[in-house]
Amino acid sequence: MSKVILQVEDLRSYFFTRKGVVKAVDGISFYVDEGETFGIVGESACGKTVTALSILRLLPEPGGKIVSGKIILDGTNLVELSKKEMRKYRGKMISMILQDPMTSLNPVYTIGDQIAESVRLHQGLRGEMVEQEVISALRLLKIPSPEVILRQYPFQMSGGMRQRVVGAIAMSCRPRLLIADEPTTALDATIQAQYMALFKDVQKKTNVAIIYITHDFGVIAQMCHRVAVMYAGKIVETATTRELFKAPKHPYTSALINSVPRLDRKDARLYSIEGQPPSLMDLPPGCRFAPRCPVVKPVCREQEPPEVGIGYGHSVSCWRAK
Ligand SMILES: Nc1ncnc2c1ncn2[C@@H]1O[C@H](COP(=O)(O)OP(=O)(O)OP(=O)(O)O)[C@@H](O)[C@H]1O
Ligand code: SF4
Ligand SMILES: [Mg+2]
């Protein structure tokens, strides 16, 4: 039996702005097992990154705030930790890979210095042990000639290699949970595929739990064991990846899956979802997808659909789901 490493319960993260309250994450629950890759998928601005930043307790201040809910990592509720205590968890227990590797790397330090800093800080190693650990982090991410690479600067490397270095830094503290937020969008298709394969390998070797954030169902299919579909600050459906593709129950999930171009069918049309998601400052009553839903019924516009389990870990929030 695998062990739950992260349990998020009814998390709400809002931004308090001059124009109003942005309900970026509005009551989401999910769990992630050790050694599992859990995908979070959804259109732009649905709350994926805010979910990640909430888990890391790195919401932009002063506007962003976790207003309620629990984030339980290996038995500890992160929401209750002080900033100082949280700093210990970040890096040691959880780390994150962002979309653009250049923003994560410091241009004026060598790769080796940047990984060494993380190793000293989070593992408390000193002297020769540090260089050994830096090399093993570079090896884990299959970076060729690590002894040479560690003396290079970020600008001397290709985009794909830089993203591997970011992965090496993230893994150098031996985290239990890694959050990857659209880590491959800046890469071309071949490098993207290599990077995803690499992370599967890293996971096999370390048993790290991964939350993989993307708007791309193709990436979900390749990377994730289970997946949550987000829409306007809520999770509308959660299932194993296989089940979600085979039998999606939420109209939004079906629309997203149908909008993935199919290579096996020449006649496949690109299905796009009409309309725009609602403003997170001014949400409609009832189901948030109702204004765009092709199978909306009267109750949908009045009452929010509850989340219901339909077996085998599949759950959905829709009045039509059975
Ligand atoms: N600092 C902020 N102040 C106010 N609103 C914010 C702030 N950061 C994010 N938001 C809002 O929170 C919502 C969720 O944003 P988030 O970045 O999580 O989206 P996302 O799903 O990651 O989108 P993308 O796929 O484009 O990265 C958006 O409506 C966004 O405008
Ligand atoms: S609850 Fe109603 S509006 Fe919402 S997705 Fe289901 S059928 Fe569509
Ligand atoms: Mg984002």
mmCIF file of C-alpha atoms and ligand atoms in Angstrom, residues 15 17 22 24 42-51 60 99 181-182 213 215 280, ligand 1:
data_model
loop_
_atom_site.group_PDB
_atom_site.id
_atom_site.type_symbol
_atom_site.label_atom_id
_atom_site.label_comp_id
_atom_site.label_asym_id
_atom_site.label_seq_id
_atom_site.Cartn_x
_atom_site.Cartn_y
_atom_site.Cartn_z
ATOM 1 C CA PHE A 15 -6.431 37.808 -3.152
ATOM 2 C CA THR A 17 -7.382 43.684 -4.011
ATOM 3 C CA VAL A 22 -10.320 37.250 -6.174
ATOM 4 C CA ALA A 24 -8.419 32.089 -6.956
ATOM 5 C CA GLY A 42 -7.186 23.394 -16.483
ATOM 6 C CA GLU A 43 -7.338 26.542 -18.595
ATOM 7 C CA SER A 44 -5.315 29.648 -17.862
ATOM 8 C CA ALA A 45 -6.214 31.504 -14.632
ATOM 9 C CA CYS A 46 -8.192 28.620 -13.080
ATOM 10 C CA GLY A 47 -5.956 28.602 -9.969
ATOM 11 C CA LYS A 48 -3.249 26.004 -10.689
ATOM 12 C CA THR A 49 -0.256 28.147 -9.749
ATOM 13 C CA VAL A 50 -2.078 29.641 -6.761
ATOM 14 C CA THR A 51 -2.673 26.062 -5.538
ATOM 15 C CA PRO A 60 2.341 37.010 -2.969
ATOM 16 C CA GLN A 99 7.998 27.280 -15.990
ATOM 17 C CA ASP A 181 4.451 24.062 -12.634
ATOM 18 C CA GLU A 182 4.368 23.835 -16.449
ATOM 19 C CA ILE A 213 0.692 21.274 -13.314
ATOM 20 C CA HIS A 215 -2.907 22.932 -19.346
ATOM 21 C CA LEU A 280 -13.094 35.005 -9.985
HETATM 22 N N1 LIG B 1 -1.036 38.618 -7.051
HETATM 23 C C1 LIG B 1 -2.294 38.471 -7.476
HETATM 24 N N2 LIG B 1 -3.234 39.398 -7.218
HETATM 25 C C2 LIG B 1 -4.512 39.247 -7.635
HETATM 26 N N3 LIG B 1 -4.952 38.180 -8.333
HETATM 27 C C3 LIG B 1 -4.058 37.230 -8.624
HETATM 28 C C4 LIG B 1 -2.684 37.306 -8.217
HETATM 29 N N4 LIG B 1 -2.028 36.205 -8.674
HETATM 30 C C5 LIG B 1 -2.971 35.464 -9.313
HETATM 31 N N5 LIG B 1 -4.170 36.067 -9.283
HETATM 32 C C6 LIG B 1 -5.419 35.582 -9.886
HETATM 33 O O1 LIG B 1 -5.675 34.269 -9.421
HETATM 34 C C7 LIG B 1 -6.277 33.503 -10.443
HETATM 35 C C8 LIG B 1 -5.567 32.184 -10.582
HETATM 36 O O2 LIG B 1 -4.265 32.437 -11.098
HETATM 37 P P1 LIG B 1 -3.197 31.266 -11.357
HETATM 38 O O3 LIG B 1 -1.897 31.950 -11.581
HETATM 39 O O4 LIG B 1 -3.272 30.274 -10.275
HETATM 40 O O5 LIG B 1 -3.732 30.630 -12.710
HETATM 41 P P2 LIG B 1 -3.154 29.373 -13.495
HETATM 42 O O6 LIG B 1 -4.221 28.328 -13.496
HETATM 43 O O7 LIG B 1 -1.827 28.988 -12.952
HETATM 44 O O8 LIG B 1 -3.039 29.950 -14.977
HETATM 45 P P3 LIG B 1 -1.884 29.742 -16.100
HETATM 46 O O9 LIG B 1 -2.240 28.453 -16.808
HETATM 47 O O10 LIG B 1 -2.079 30.933 -16.986
HETATM 48 O O11 LIG B 1 -0.565 29.705 -15.418
HETATM 49 C C9 LIG B 1 -6.265 34.364 -11.699
HETATM 50 O O12 LIG B 1 -7.548 34.924 -11.871
HETATM 51 C C10 LIG B 1 -5.266 35.430 -11.383
HETATM 52 O O13 LIG B 1 -5.602 36.624 -12.037
#
